Amino acid sequence: MDLRELYQDVILDHNRNPQNFGKPDASNRQADGHNPLCGDKITVYLTVEGDRVVDLHFDGVGCAISTASASLMTESLKGRSIGQIEELFEVFHQLVMGNADVMFDGPDLGKLVAFQGVSEYPMRVKCATLCWHTLNAAIESKQDTVTTE
Ligand code: ZN
């Protein structure tokens, strides 16, 4: 099986049917992100209880990579602690930058591995990481819009 094809299918599926898309009825943290290079705009909504993110949603407009990344991120992080999320972001960031070695000693990325191919398209790295930077801002309750510039 061609793994690259499989990964791309995951991305296409999540772009077609984004999970956790739309503003939720209730949340206690949120932040906006913008990637001017591509035009991606996102708002991330979180429900944080103690040190755990119990619910995540997003909305906005963006390219297939940014939408799929936000969809997979919200799906993958539900119920995780803020410490675990920081670790996953670090590993995910290294992965899309092309440092695949991190996967072997970092936490299990699960389906997020689909974004490994993004490392071959440097312009797309910001599309894939925008939602994560925005998530961080929401966790830290920053008021300013996050920009990838
Ligand atoms: Zn984009």
PDB file of C-alpha atoms in Angstrom, residues 29-88:
ATOM      1  CA  ARG A  29     -11.498  29.849  25.957  1.00  0.00           C
ATOM      2  CA  GLN A  30     -11.150  30.945  22.364  1.00  0.00           C
ATOM      3  CA  ALA A  31      -8.655  32.547  20.004  1.00  0.00           C
ATOM      4  CA  ASP A  32      -8.468  33.648  16.380  1.00  0.00           C
ATOM      5  CA  GLY A  33      -5.707  32.759  13.956  1.00  0.00           C
ATOM      6  CA  HIS A  34      -4.790  34.046  10.516  1.00  0.00           C
ATOM      7  CA  ASN A  35      -2.335  32.781   7.926  1.00  0.00           C
ATOM      8  CA  PRO A  36      -2.003  35.688   5.466  1.00  0.00           C
ATOM      9  CA  LEU A  37       0.261  33.665   3.184  1.00  0.00           C
ATOM     10  CA  CYS A  38      -2.642  31.426   2.214  1.00  0.00           C
ATOM     11  CA  GLY A  39      -5.670  33.305   3.514  1.00  0.00           C
ATOM     12  CA  ASP A  40      -6.588  30.735   6.171  1.00  0.00           C
ATOM     13  CA  LYS A  41      -8.668  32.076   9.063  1.00  0.00           C
ATOM     14  CA  ILE A  42      -9.660  30.050  12.084  1.00  0.00           C
ATOM     15  CA  THR A  43     -11.282  30.409  15.484  1.00  0.00           C
ATOM     16  CA  VAL A  44     -10.583  27.706  18.070  1.00  0.00           C
ATOM     17  CA  TYR A  45     -13.046  27.196  20.960  1.00  0.00           C
ATOM     18  CA  LEU A  46     -12.027  25.236  24.043  1.00  0.00           C
ATOM     19  CA  THR A  47     -13.601  23.962  27.195  1.00  0.00           C
ATOM     20  CA  VAL A  48     -10.813  23.739  29.758  1.00  0.00           C
ATOM     21  CA  GLU A  49     -11.388  22.067  33.124  1.00  0.00           C
ATOM     22  CA  GLY A  50      -8.415  22.200  35.466  1.00  0.00           C
ATOM     23  CA  ASP A  51      -5.395  21.272  33.363  1.00  0.00           C
ATOM     24  CA  ARG A  52      -7.443  19.266  30.859  1.00  0.00           C
ATOM     25  CA  VAL A  53      -8.995  20.315  27.549  1.00  0.00           C
ATOM     26  CA  VAL A  54     -12.282  18.438  27.647  1.00  0.00           C
ATOM     27  CA  ASP A  55     -13.749  19.820  24.414  1.00  0.00           C
ATOM     28  CA  LEU A  56     -12.452  21.529  21.256  1.00  0.00           C
ATOM     29  CA  HIS A  57     -14.213  23.042  18.274  1.00  0.00           C
ATOM     30  CA  PHE A  58     -13.215  25.310  15.421  1.00  0.00           C
ATOM     31  CA  ASP A  59     -14.667  27.334  12.612  1.00  0.00           C
ATOM     32  CA  GLY A  60     -13.345  29.556   9.880  1.00  0.00           C
ATOM     33  CA  VAL A  61     -12.375  29.414   6.235  1.00  0.00           C
ATOM     34  CA  GLY A  62      -9.210  27.927   4.848  1.00  0.00           C
ATOM     35  CA  CYS A  63      -7.542  25.570   2.411  1.00  0.00           C
ATOM     36  CA  ALA A  64      -7.831  21.787   2.573  1.00  0.00           C
ATOM     37  CA  ILE A  65      -4.669  21.428   4.672  1.00  0.00           C
ATOM     38  CA  SER A  66      -5.676  23.994   7.289  1.00  0.00           C
ATOM     39  CA  THR A  67      -9.233  22.638   7.585  1.00  0.00           C
ATOM     40  CA  ALA A  68      -8.109  19.004   7.785  1.00  0.00           C
ATOM     41  CA  SER A  69      -5.400  19.904  10.290  1.00  0.00           C
ATOM     42  CA  ALA A  70      -7.892  21.657  12.579  1.00  0.00           C
ATOM     43  CA  SER A  71     -10.342  18.774  12.245  1.00  0.00           C
ATOM     44  CA  LEU A  72      -7.730  16.142  13.128  1.00  0.00           C
ATOM     45  CA  MET A  73      -6.285  18.292  15.889  1.00  0.00           C
ATOM     46  CA  THR A  74      -9.639  18.804  17.619  1.00  0.00           C
ATOM     47  CA  GLU A  75     -10.402  15.085  17.287  1.00  0.00           C
ATOM     48  CA  SER A  76      -6.986  14.005  18.576  1.00  0.00           C
ATOM     49  CA  LEU A  77      -6.726  16.311  21.581  1.00  0.00           C
ATOM     50  CA  LYS A  78     -10.117  15.922  23.257  1.00  0.00           C
ATOM     51  CA  GLY A  79      -9.596  14.971  26.905  1.00  0.00           C
ATOM     52  CA  ARG A  80      -5.837  15.549  26.907  1.00  0.00           C
ATOM     53  CA  SER A  81      -3.959  17.553  29.488  1.00  0.00           C
ATOM     54  CA  ILE A  82      -2.346  20.855  28.531  1.00  0.00           C
ATOM     55  CA  GLY A  83       1.072  19.246  29.142  1.00  0.00           C
ATOM     56  CA  GLN A  84       0.301  16.413  26.706  1.00  0.00           C
ATOM     57  CA  ILE A  85      -0.939  18.921  24.136  1.00  0.00           C
ATOM     58  CA  GLU A  86       2.310  20.909  24.378  1.00  0.00           C
ATOM     59  CA  GLU A  87       4.296  17.704  23.797  1.00  0.00           C
ATOM     60  CA  LEU A  88       2.168  16.703  20.821  1.00  0.00           C
TER      61      LEU A  88
END
